CSV table of C-alpha atoms in Angstrom, one decimal:
chain,number,residue,atom,x,y,z
A,1,MET,CA,113.4,96.5,113.0
A,2,ASP,CA,113.7,97.1,109.4
A,3,ALA,CA,117.5,96.8,109.8
A,4,VAL,CA,117.1,93.4,111.5
A,5,VAL,CA,114.9,92.3,108.6
A,6,GLN,CA,117.3,93.5,106.0
A,7,VAL,CA,120.2,91.7,107.7
A,8,LEU,CA,118.2,88.5,107.9
A,9,VAL,CA,117.2,88.6,104.3
A,10,ARG,CA,120.6,89.6,103.0
A,11,ASP,CA,122.9,87.6,105.4
A,12,GLY,CA,120.7,84.9,106.7
A,13,LEU,CA,120.6,83.6,110.2
A,14,ASP,CA,124.2,82.8,110.4
A,15,GLY,CA,125.0,86.5,109.4
A,16,LEU,CA,122.5,88.1,111.9
A,17,SER,CA,124.5,89.9,114.7
A,18,VAL,CA,124.1,92.9,116.8
A,19,ARG,CA,127.1,94.4,115.0
A,20,ARG,CA,125.6,94.0,111.6
A,21,VAL,CA,122.2,95.2,112.7
A,22,ALA,CA,123.8,98.3,114.3
A,23,ALA,CA,125.7,99.0,111.1
A,24,GLU,CA,122.6,98.6,108.9
A,25,ALA,CA,120.6,100.9,111.1
A,26,GLY,CA,123.4,103.4,111.5
A,27,VAL,CA,123.3,103.2,115.4
A,28,SER,CA,125.7,102.1,118.1
A,29,ILE,CA,126.1,98.5,119.0
A,30,GLY,CA,125.2,99.4,122.5
A,31,ALA,CA,121.9,100.9,121.2
A,32,VAL,CA,120.9,97.5,119.7
A,33,GLN,CA,122.2,95.5,122.6
A,34,TYR,CA,120.0,97.7,124.9
A,35,HIS,CA,116.9,96.4,123.3
A,36,PHE,CA,118.0,93.0,122.0
A,37,ALA,CA,120.6,91.1,124.1
A,38,THR,CA,120.8,88.0,122.0
A,39,LYS,CA,120.6,86.8,118.4
A,40,ASP,CA,117.4,85.0,119.4
A,41,ALA,CA,115.8,88.2,120.8
A,42,LEU,CA,116.6,89.9,117.4
A,43,LEU,CA,115.0,87.0,115.5
A,44,VAL,CA,111.9,86.9,117.6
A,45,ALA,CA,111.6,90.8,117.3
A,46,ALA,CA,112.0,90.6,113.5
A,47,ALA,CA,109.3,87.9,113.3
A,48,ASN,CA,107.0,90.0,115.5
A,49,HIS,CA,107.7,93.0,113.2
A,50,VAL,CA,106.8,91.3,110.0
A,51,THR,CA,103.9,89.7,111.7
A,52,ALA,CA,102.6,93.0,112.8
A,53,GLN,CA,103.0,94.4,109.2
A,54,PHE,CA,101.3,91.3,107.8
A,55,LYS,CA,98.3,91.8,110.3
A,56,LEU,CA,97.9,95.4,109.2
A,57,ARG,CA,98.0,94.6,105.5
A,58,ALA,CA,95.6,91.7,106.0
A,59,GLY,CA,93.2,93.8,108.0
A,60,GLU,CA,93.1,96.5,105.3
A,61,LEU,CA,92.8,93.9,102.5
A,62,THR,CA,90.1,91.8,104.1
A,63,HIS,CA,88.0,94.8,105.3
A,64,ARG,CA,88.1,96.3,101.7
A,65,VAL,CA,87.2,92.9,100.1
A,66,LEU,CA,84.6,92.2,102.7
A,67,ALA,CA,82.8,95.5,101.9
A,68,GLU,CA,83.1,95.0,98.2
A,69,GLU,CA,82.6,91.3,97.7
A,70,GLY,CA,81.6,89.6,100.9
A,71,ALA,CA,83.1,87.3,103.5
A,72,THR,CA,84.0,84.3,101.3
A,73,ALA,CA,86.0,86.7,99.0
A,74,ALA,CA,87.7,88.3,102.0
A,75,PHE,CA,88.7,84.9,103.3
A,76,LEU,CA,90.1,84.0,99.8
A,77,ALA,CA,92.1,87.3,99.8
A,78,PHE,CA,93.5,86.6,103.3
A,79,CYS,CA,94.6,83.1,102.1
A,80,GLN,CA,96.3,84.5,99.0
A,81,LEU,CA,98.0,87.1,101.1
A,82,LEU,CA,99.2,84.4,103.5
A,83,ALA,CA,100.6,82.5,100.6
A,84,ASN,CA,102.2,85.7,99.2
A,85,ALA,CA,100.2,85.0,96.0
A,86,ILE,CA,99.1,88.6,95.5
A,87,GLU,CA,100.9,90.5,92.7
A,88,ALA,CA,101.9,94.1,93.5
A,89,PRO,CA,99.8,96.8,91.7
A,90,ASP,CA,102.6,97.2,89.1
A,91,GLY,CA,102.5,93.6,88.1
A,92,GLU,CA,105.7,92.7,90.0
A,93,ALA,CA,106.1,89.9,92.4
A,94,GLY,CA,105.3,90.7,95.9
A,95,ASP,CA,107.8,91.2,98.7
A,96,THR,CA,109.0,88.0,100.2
A,97,ASN,CA,111.1,89.4,102.9
A,98,ALA,CA,108.5,88.6,105.6
A,99,THR,CA,108.5,84.9,104.4
A,100,ILE,CA,112.3,84.8,104.5
A,101,VAL,CA,112.2,86.1,108.1
A,102,TRP,CA,109.7,83.4,109.0
A,103,LEU,CA,111.9,80.8,107.3
A,104,TRP,CA,114.8,81.7,109.6
A,105,PHE,CA,112.3,81.8,112.5
A,106,ALA,CA,111.0,78.3,111.6
A,107,ALA,CA,114.6,77.0,111.3
A,108,LYS,CA,115.6,78.3,114.7
A,109,ALA,CA,112.3,77.0,116.1
A,110,THR,CA,113.5,73.4,115.5
A,111,GLN,CA,115.4,73.7,118.7
A,112,CYS,CA,113.7,74.0,122.1
A,113,GLY,CA,113.6,77.4,123.7
A,114,ALA,CA,112.1,80.8,123.5
A,115,VAL,CA,112.2,81.0,119.7
A,116,ALA,CA,110.4,77.7,119.4
A,117,ASP,CA,107.8,78.7,121.9
A,118,ALA,CA,107.1,82.1,120.1
A,119,PHE,CA,107.0,80.3,116.7
A,120,ALA,CA,104.5,77.7,118.0
A,121,ALA,CA,102.3,80.4,119.6
A,122,GLU,CA,102.1,82.4,116.4
A,123,TRP,CA,101.3,79.5,114.2
A,124,SER,CA,98.7,78.3,116.7
A,125,LEU,CA,97.0,81.7,116.5
A,126,THR,CA,97.0,81.6,112.7
A,127,GLU,CA,95.6,78.2,112.6
A,128,ASN,CA,93.0,79.1,115.2
A,129,TYR,CA,92.0,82.1,113.1
A,130,LEU,CA,91.7,79.9,109.9
A,131,ARG,CA,89.7,77.3,111.9
A,132,GLY,CA,87.2,80.0,113.0
A,133,LEU,CA,86.8,81.3,109.5
A,134,ILE,CA,86.3,77.8,108.0
A,135,ALA,CA,83.8,77.0,110.7
A,136,ASP,CA,81.8,80.1,110.0
A,137,LEU,CA,82.0,79.9,106.2
A,138,PHE,CA,82.0,76.1,105.6
A,139,PRO,CA,80.1,74.6,108.6
A,140,GLN,CA,79.9,71.2,106.8
A,141,LEU,CA,83.6,70.7,107.1
A,142,ASP,CA,85.9,69.6,109.9
A,143,ALA,CA,87.2,73.1,110.7
A,144,ALA,CA,90.2,71.9,112.6
A,145,GLU,CA,91.4,69.3,110.0
A,146,GLU,CA,90.8,71.8,107.1
A,147,ALA,CA,92.5,74.6,108.9
A,148,GLY,CA,95.6,72.4,109.5
A,149,HIS,CA,95.7,71.4,105.8
A,150,LEU,CA,95.0,74.9,104.5
A,151,LEU,CA,97.7,76.4,106.7
A,152,ALA,CA,100.2,73.7,105.3
A,153,VAL,CA,99.2,74.6,101.8
A,154,LEU,CA,99.5,78.3,102.2
A,155,ASP,CA,102.9,78.0,104.2
A,156,GLY,CA,104.3,75.8,101.5
A,157,LEU,CA,103.3,78.3,98.8
A,158,ALA,CA,104.8,81.2,100.7
A,159,VAL,CA,108.0,79.2,101.1
A,160,ALA,CA,108.1,78.4,97.4
A,161,ARG,CA,107.4,82.0,96.5
A,162,ALA,CA,110.5,83.0,98.5
A,163,SER,CA,112.8,80.2,97.6
A,164,GLU,CA,111.7,79.5,94.0
A,165,PRO,CA,110.1,82.6,92.5
A,166,ASP,CA,110.6,81.5,88.9
A,167,ARG,CA,108.9,78.2,89.6
A,168,MET,CA,106.2,79.8,91.8
A,169,PRO,CA,105.3,83.2,90.5
A,170,PRO,CA,102.4,85.0,92.3
A,171,HIS,CA,99.8,84.0,89.6
A,172,ARG,CA,100.7,80.3,90.0
A,173,ALA,CA,100.4,80.5,93.7
A,174,ALA,CA,97.1,82.3,93.5
A,175,THR,CA,95.7,79.6,91.1
A,176,ILE,CA,96.7,76.9,93.7
A,177,VAL,CA,95.0,78.8,96.4
A,178,ARG,CA,91.8,79.2,94.4
A,179,ARG,CA,91.9,75.5,93.7
A,180,HIS,CA,92.2,74.6,97.3
A,181,PHE,CA,89.5,77.1,98.1
A,182,ALA,CA,87.2,75.4,95.6
A,183,HIS,CA,87.8,72.2,97.6
A,184,LEU,CA,86.6,74.0,100.7
A,185,SER,CA,83.6,75.3,98.9
A,186,GLY,CA,82.5,71.9,97.9
A,187,GLY,CA,84.1,72.0,94.4
A,188,ASP,CA,86.8,69.7,93.1
A,189,PRO,CA,88.6,67.6,95.7
A,190,VAL,CA,92.2,68.4,96.5
A,191,SER,CA,94.5,65.3,96.5
């Protein structure tokens, strides 16, 4: 799966092929074809792979922050992670590979089919998760509306982090997330 991600990040969706993945992984073409018969299957598998990695990282981060700072801080940390707005410990920008995979996934999801169905299902899960957190933490808000708005903001920030890292470094993205979070908490409105 790491080879699929590397090919997508380096060569884009047009460059994704069983042959390139096999070469990147150092395995036979037949070995890749055995598991992934089509380019779409490779793409969905790559998206599932980065999603699983994200969920592990998010679980570790939110559990740690929840224990140290509480539920609201854990929710903010999750939002910053989803926006790729957390700087690496060494001060470097975070890895945007997962976002790039998701951008290709989203691009392919504009066409009806298995990729579009998988993409819609994952975003629905994410939005429902945000809706539940917002309903618990901010019961005065319309959780469904706020979850949709928040997901759009976080997704847009993640895309900007991947496509325009000079314009949208992690600290700027984190500031925008905190500003939106202030809106959820009853602070300044977001326009």
